Coordinates of C-alpha atoms in Angstrom, one line a residue:
M1 CA -20.4 -1.4 -15.5
T2 CA -18.5 -3.9 -18.1
V3 CA -15.5 -4.2 -18.3
E4 CA -15.5 -2.8 -21.8
D5 CA -17.6 0.0 -20.4
I6 CA -14.5 0.8 -17.8
I7 CA -12.0 0.6 -20.6
A8 CA -14.1 3.0 -23.1
A9 CA -14.3 5.6 -19.8
A10 CA -11.1 5.8 -19.2
Q11 CA -10.5 6.0 -23.3
A12 CA -12.8 9.3 -23.6
R13 CA -11.2 10.7 -20.0
T14 CA -7.4 10.4 -22.4
G15 CA -8.1 10.4 -25.1
L16 CA -5.3 7.1 -25.1
T17 CA -5.8 3.4 -25.6
E18 CA -3.2 1.2 -24.6
I19 CA -3.9 -0.6 -21.7
G20 CA -0.8 -3.0 -21.8
D21 CA -1.3 -7.0 -20.7
R22 CA -5.1 -7.1 -20.3
S23 CA -4.5 -10.5 -18.5
V24 CA -5.0 -7.5 -15.7
L25 CA -8.5 -7.4 -16.4
V26 CA -9.3 -10.8 -15.4
G27 CA -9.3 -8.8 -11.4
L28 CA -11.5 -6.2 -13.0
D29 CA -14.5 -8.6 -14.3
N30 CA -13.9 -10.0 -10.5
I31 CA -14.4 -6.9 -8.8
L32 CA -17.6 -5.4 -11.6
R33 CA -19.0 -8.6 -10.4
A34 CA -18.4 -8.5 -7.2
Y35 CA -19.3 -4.8 -7.5
E36 CA -22.8 -6.2 -8.9
T37 CA -23.2 -9.0 -6.7
E38 CA -22.1 -7.9 -3.5
G39 CA -20.9 -4.6 -2.6
S40 CA -23.4 -3.3 -0.5
F41 CA -23.3 0.1 -1.4
S42 CA -25.1 3.5 -1.5
K43 CA -25.6 5.1 -4.0
A44 CA -22.9 7.0 -4.5
G45 CA -20.5 5.0 -3.1
R46 CA -22.0 2.4 -5.9
Q47 CA -20.5 5.7 -8.1
M48 CA -17.3 6.7 -6.6
A49 CA -16.0 3.1 -6.9
L50 CA -17.1 2.9 -10.5
D51 CA -14.8 6.3 -11.1
E52 CA -12.3 5.0 -8.8
L53 CA -11.6 1.7 -11.6
V54 CA -12.3 4.1 -14.7
T55 CA -8.5 6.6 -12.4
Y56 CA -7.3 3.4 -12.4
M57 CA -7.2 2.1 -15.2
S58 CA -6.9 5.6 -16.9
S59 CA -3.6 5.9 -14.8
R60 CA -2.9 2.2 -16.7
M61 CA -3.5 3.8 -20.6
R62 CA -0.6 7.1 -19.3
I63 CA 1.6 5.1 -18.2
E64 CA 1.5 2.7 -20.8
D65 CA 1.5 5.2 -23.8
W66 CA 3.4 7.1 -22.0
L67 CA 6.6 3.8 -21.8
A68 CA 5.3 3.7 -25.6
R69 CA 6.5 6.4 -26.4
H70 CA 10.0 6.8 -24.5
P71 CA 10.7 2.8 -25.2
E72 CA 14.3 4.1 -24.0
L73 CA 12.7 3.6 -20.0
L74 CA 11.9 0.1 -20.1
D75 CA 16.3 -0.5 -20.5
R76 CA 16.6 1.8 -17.3
P77 CA 16.8 -0.9 -14.0
I78 CA 15.2 -0.6 -10.5
E79 CA 18.8 -1.1 -8.6
K80 CA 18.0 -2.4 -5.2
P81 CA 14.3 -1.0 -4.1
L82 CA 13.1 -1.5 -0.4
F83 CA 9.7 -2.5 0.8
V84 CA 8.4 -2.0 3.9
F85 CA 6.1 -4.1 5.2
G86 CA 4.3 -6.2 7.6
L87 CA 1.0 -6.7 9.8
P88 CA -0.9 -2.9 8.9
R89 CA -0.9 -0.6 11.8
T90 CA 2.5 -2.5 12.2
G91 CA 4.5 1.5 11.6
T92 CA 5.6 0.9 8.3
T93 CA 3.5 4.6 8.1
L94 CA 6.3 6.1 10.3
M95 CA 9.5 3.3 9.1
I96 CA 7.9 5.4 4.9
N97 CA 7.9 8.4 6.1
L98 CA 11.5 9.0 8.2
L99 CA 13.6 6.6 5.3
A100 CA 12.1 9.2 2.6
C101 CA 13.1 11.8 4.5
D102 CA 17.1 10.3 3.3
P103 CA 16.9 13.1 -0.3
A104 CA 18.8 10.0 -1.4
R105 CA 16.1 7.8 -1.8
R106 CA 12.9 8.2 -3.6
S107 CA 9.4 7.4 -3.3
F108 CA 5.7 7.0 -4.8
L109 CA 3.3 9.8 -3.1
R110 CA 0.3 10.1 -3.4
W111 CA -0.7 12.8 -5.9
E112 CA 1.3 9.6 -8.3
I113 CA -2.0 7.8 -7.8
Y114 CA -3.9 10.2 -10.1
E115 CA -1.9 12.0 -12.5
P116 CA 1.5 9.6 -13.0
T117 CA 1.9 11.3 -16.7
P118 CA 3.9 12.7 -17.5
P119 CA 6.2 12.0 -15.1
A120 CA 8.3 14.5 -12.7
R121 CA 10.1 17.0 -12.7
P122 CA 12.7 17.1 -9.1
D123 CA 10.3 20.3 -9.0
E124 CA 7.3 18.8 -8.9
L125 CA 7.6 16.6 -6.5
H126 CA 6.2 18.3 -4.0
A127 CA 4.5 21.9 -6.1
G128 CA 2.8 21.8 -8.8
P129 CA -1.3 22.0 -10.2
R130 CA -1.4 18.7 -9.4
Y131 CA 0.6 18.6 -6.4
A132 CA -1.9 20.8 -4.6
E133 CA -5.0 19.5 -6.6
R134 CA -4.7 16.7 -4.2
Q135 CA -3.4 18.8 -1.6
A136 CA -6.7 20.8 -1.2
L137 CA -8.2 17.0 -1.2
C138 CA -6.2 15.6 1.4
E139 CA -6.3 19.2 3.0
M140 CA -10.5 18.8 3.2
A141 CA -10.9 15.6 4.3
L142 CA -8.7 17.0 7.3
E143 CA -11.3 18.6 7.9
H144 CA -15.1 16.8 7.8
V145 CA -13.4 13.1 8.3
P146 CA -10.6 13.6 11.2
H147 CA -11.3 10.0 12.7
I148 CA -10.2 8.8 10.0
A149 CA -7.3 11.6 9.8
A150 CA -6.2 10.2 13.4
I151 CA -5.7 6.5 12.0
H152 CA -3.8 8.0 9.6
M153 CA -3.1 10.5 7.2
E154 CA -0.8 11.3 4.1
F155 CA -0.6 14.5 2.0
A156 CA -0.6 15.2 -1.0
D157 CA 3.0 14.8 -1.3
S158 CA 3.3 11.8 1.8
P159 CA 5.2 8.5 0.3
T160 CA 1.7 6.2 -0.1
E161 CA 1.4 2.8 0.1
C162 CA 2.9 1.2 -3.0
Q163 CA -0.5 -0.9 -3.6
F164 CA -2.2 1.5 -5.9
L165 CA 0.8 0.5 -8.0
M166 CA -1.1 -2.8 -8.1
T167 CA -4.3 -0.9 -8.9
P168 CA -4.1 -0.5 -12.4
S169 CA -3.4 -4.0 -12.6
F170 CA -7.3 -4.3 -10.5
C171 CA -5.1 -6.2 -7.9
A172 CA -4.5 -5.2 -4.6
Q173 CA -6.0 -5.7 -1.5
V174 CA -7.5 -2.0 -1.3
Y175 CA -10.3 -2.5 -3.6
E176 CA -11.5 -5.4 0.0
A177 CA -11.3 -2.3 2.5
L178 CA -13.9 -0.8 0.5
A179 CA -16.2 -3.2 0.5
D180 CA -17.7 -6.7 1.9
L181 CA -16.7 -8.8 -1.7
P182 CA -16.1 -12.3 -0.5
S183 CA -15.7 -13.9 -4.2
Y184 CA -13.3 -10.3 -4.7
R185 CA -11.3 -12.0 -1.7
Q186 CA -11.5 -15.6 -2.5
W187 CA -10.0 -14.5 -5.9
F188 CA -7.2 -12.4 -4.3
L189 CA -6.2 -14.1 -1.5
H190 CA -6.1 -18.4 -3.7
H191 CA -6.2 -17.6 -7.6
A192 CA -4.5 -14.7 -8.2
D193 CA -1.4 -13.9 -10.8
Y194 CA 0.4 -11.5 -8.4
L195 CA 3.3 -11.5 -12.2
P196 CA 1.1 -9.1 -14.1
A197 CA 0.7 -6.6 -11.0
F198 CA 4.9 -6.8 -10.2
R199 CA 5.1 -5.9 -13.7
F200 CA 3.1 -3.0 -14.3
H201 CA 4.1 -2.0 -10.7
K202 CA 7.5 -1.7 -11.9
R203 CA 6.4 -0.8 -15.8
T204 CA 5.1 2.4 -13.5
L205 CA 7.8 3.0 -11.7
Q206 CA 10.4 3.0 -15.1
A207 CA 8.0 5.7 -16.3
L208 CA 8.6 7.6 -13.1
Q209 CA 11.9 8.0 -12.5
H210 CA 12.0 9.8 -16.1
Y211 CA 13.4 13.0 -14.7
T212 CA 13.8 11.6 -10.7
G213 CA 16.6 9.6 -9.5
G214 CA 16.9 7.9 -6.3
R215 CA 16.9 4.6 -4.4
W216 CA 12.7 3.9 -5.0
T217 CA 12.5 2.5 -0.9
L218 CA 7.7 1.9 -0.4
K219 CA 5.8 0.4 1.8
N220 CA 3.2 -1.9 1.5
P221 CA 1.8 -3.8 4.5
W222 CA -0.3 -6.8 2.5
H223 CA 3.1 -7.7 0.6
P224 CA 4.2 -10.6 2.6
L225 CA 0.4 -12.3 0.7
F226 CA 3.5 -11.9 -2.6
L227 CA 6.8 -12.4 -1.3
D228 CA 7.3 -14.7 -3.9
T229 CA 6.4 -13.1 -6.4
L230 CA 8.5 -9.5 -5.7
I231 CA 11.7 -10.8 -5.9
E232 CA 11.1 -12.8 -9.6
V233 CA 10.2 -8.5 -10.3
Y234 CA 12.6 -7.8 -7.7
P235 CA 15.7 -9.8 -7.3
D236 CA 17.2 -7.6 -6.1
A237 CA 14.7 -5.9 -2.9
Q238 CA 15.9 -5.1 0.3
L239 CA 13.3 -6.7 2.8
V240 CA 12.0 -4.8 5.9
M241 CA 8.8 -6.3 8.1
T242 CA 7.0 -5.4 10.4
H243 CA 5.9 -6.8 14.1
R244 CA 3.5 -4.8 17.5
D245 CA 1.4 -7.2 18.9
P246 CA -1.5 -8.2 16.8
A247 CA -4.2 -7.2 19.1
E248 CA -3.5 -4.7 18.8
V249 CA -2.7 -4.0 14.6
L250 CA -6.4 -6.2 14.0
G251 CA -8.3 -3.7 16.6
S252 CA -6.6 -0.9 15.0
C253 CA -6.6 -2.0 11.2
C254 CA -10.5 -3.1 12.0
S255 CA -10.9 0.8 12.5
L256 CA -9.6 1.7 9.4
I257 CA -11.4 -0.5 7.3
K258 CA -14.7 0.5 8.9
Y259 CA -14.3 4.1 8.3
S260 CA -13.4 3.1 5.7
R261 CA -16.1 1.0 4.1
L262 CA -18.7 4.0 5.6
V263 CA -17.4 6.1 2.9
Y264 CA -19.2 3.8 0.7
A265 CA -22.0 2.3 2.1
D266 CA -24.9 3.2 5.0
R267 CA -24.1 0.0 7.3
V268 CA -21.0 -2.2 7.8
D269 CA -20.6 -5.9 8.5
L270 CA -18.3 -5.8 12.1
N271 CA -18.2 -8.8 13.0
A272 CA -17.2 -9.5 8.8
I273 CA -14.3 -7.5 8.8
G274 CA -12.8 -8.5 12.3
R275 CA -13.5 -12.6 11.0
D276 CA -11.8 -11.8 7.4
L277 CA -9.0 -9.1 8.5
L278 CA -7.7 -12.0 11.2
D279 CA -7.7 -14.4 7.7
T280 CA -5.7 -12.8 5.8
F281 CA -3.5 -12.4 9.2
R282 CA -3.4 -15.7 9.0
I283 CA -2.9 -15.9 6.0
M284 CA 0.9 -13.1 5.7
I285 CA 2.2 -14.9 8.5
D286 CA 2.5 -17.5 6.9
R287 CA 2.9 -17.3 3.2
Q288 CA 6.3 -14.3 5.1
R289 CA 6.6 -17.4 7.1
A290 CA 7.3 -20.8 4.2
F291 CA 9.6 -17.1 2.1
R292 CA 11.7 -17.2 5.0
K293 CA 12.1 -21.0 4.4
K294 CA 12.6 -21.3 1.0
H295 CA 15.0 -18.1 1.0
G296 CA 16.7 -17.6 4.2
P297 CA 16.6 -16.4 7.9
A298 CA 18.8 -13.2 6.2
A299 CA 16.5 -12.2 3.8
I300 CA 14.0 -10.3 6.2
H301 CA 14.7 -7.4 7.7
D302 CA 12.4 -7.8 11.4
V303 CA 11.8 -4.9 13.4
H304 CA 9.5 -4.5 16.1
Y305 CA 7.3 -0.9 16.7
V306 CA 7.9 -0.9 20.1
D307 CA 11.4 -0.2 19.1
T308 CA 10.8 2.6 15.9
V309 CA 8.2 4.7 18.4
R310 CA 10.9 4.0 21.3
D311 CA 14.6 5.2 19.5
P312 CA 12.9 5.9 15.6
I313 CA 16.4 7.1 15.4
G314 CA 17.9 4.3 15.5
T315 CA 16.0 2.1 14.5
M316 CA 17.5 3.9 11.7
R317 CA 21.1 3.4 11.8
N318 CA 20.2 0.0 12.8
L319 CA 18.8 -0.7 9.6
Y320 CA 21.1 1.4 7.3
E321 CA 24.0 -1.0 9.1
V322 CA 22.5 -3.9 8.3
F323 CA 22.0 -2.5 4.7
N324 CA 25.6 -2.0 4.3
E325 CA 24.1 1.6 3.2
E326 CA 25.7 4.7 4.6
L327 CA 23.4 7.4 6.6
T328 CA 24.4 11.2 5.4
P329 CA 24.6 13.8 8.0
A330 CA 21.6 14.9 5.5
A331 CA 19.5 12.1 5.7
L332 CA 19.6 12.6 9.8
A333 CA 19.0 15.9 10.0
A334 CA 15.8 15.6 8.0
M335 CA 14.2 12.8 9.8
N336 CA 15.1 14.1 13.1
A337 CA 13.0 17.9 12.0
Y338 CA 10.5 14.9 10.7
M339 CA 9.5 13.6 14.3
A340 CA 10.2 16.8 15.7
E341 CA 7.2 17.9 13.5
N342 CA 5.2 14.6 13.7
P343 CA 5.1 13.3 17.2
K344 CA 1.4 10.7 17.9
G345 CA -1.8 11.9 17.5
K346 CA -0.6 14.8 15.5
H347 CA -3.6 14.1 13.7
G348 CA -6.2 13.3 16.6
K349 CA -5.9 10.5 19.3
H350 CA -7.4 7.2 17.2
E351 CA -9.5 4.9 19.7
Y352 CA -11.2 1.1 18.6
S353 CA -11.7 -2.0 20.5
L354 CA -11.6 -6.3 19.0
A355 CA -15.1 -5.6 20.5
E356 CA -17.2 -4.4 17.9
Y357 CA -15.6 -7.0 15.9
G358 CA -16.6 -10.0 17.7
L359 CA -13.2 -11.0 18.7
S360 CA -11.1 -10.3 21.9
A361 CA -6.9 -9.2 22.5
G362 CA -7.0 -13.3 24.0
Q363 CA -8.5 -14.6 20.5
V364 CA -6.2 -12.8 18.6
R365 CA -3.3 -14.0 20.5
D366 CA -4.4 -17.3 20.3
E367 CA -4.9 -17.7 17.2
L368 CA -1.6 -16.5 16.3
S369 CA 1.0 -17.5 19.3
D370 CA 2.7 -19.3 16.8
Y371 CA 3.3 -15.6 14.9
I372 CA 4.1 -14.1 18.6
E373 CA 6.7 -17.0 19.5
E374 CA 8.4 -16.7 17.0
F375 CA 9.5 -13.2 16.5
A376 CA 9.2 -12.6 19.7
I377 CA 6.7 -9.4 20.0
P378 CA 5.9 -7.5 23.5
I379 CA 2.9 -8.1 25.0
K380 CA 0.6 -4.7 25.8
G381 CA 0.5 -5.2 29.5
S382 CA 2.1 -8.3 29.8

């Protein structure tokens, strides 16, 4: 398929035509060329991957159409959005789920990826046909691919990664997660202009908050790659970075990527997964360090995974104090209820080994020793 084929398929699906900023088509073209020459897809996997591109283009058209019909929404600010990020598997999911318990906050929900318009009214965030359709698929996944659920489980109304606000701009790590795409990876990490993706990210939030207010509270582990652009679009953003022993992080993330790619392919190159992720982590660490050097050490609030797991409520209290915000009794009660209802390992135990990906714990820790030392990250077994 070509770029124009994807646009035409989305037009047929939605009955719409406007896609907004056409500069994002550079990313789509990179993806399609990589799919054709590099992605080791199964026949069914290729079709799924292409259909997802049509879905993301359709979402883009729906957002642009809604904003064209309600241009006043673009005058409504996104005030002090809070972004949680860090190397993947460092506790960002637990943190965003706890923050989402606060009724004063608004999260980007999984079902909103697929059918963002019309924007949800308050009683539609956790109910209604769009929620129900996606929830049925989530429950099917829990039954048929429990190994993925044990690694990372989201339901239809769970807070999801806001990189899915970037997928309609075809500039997101998720594309590399589903297939080994060296040329797209090179473009995404070293040549992409992230600004169009973040501008659409904001436009989507402005559309989604049409009927439901609340402080936007978002997470995307990969944000260290583009913090300068994030701050350009959201200058009053509150930034929170999570930290964990990178040897633990990398093995867990490699496992997630492996099983994600096996949905689309019959075989995957495990050594490539390990090599590429370690390189990406190096880039993420270097870029967040450069951001702190430019904006000051207080620009990002740091949270250790061990602290979040040991004392999640205390971690939340400290975070609210850092940003001079009130942790209300209602929010606190909801956070405590969430922890009681969601013990660690609820959906199964995640087993993984770095050796499967051609790596060792010592190798990873040596490569990222500066990061471990800089943030005094506790090392398992030491």
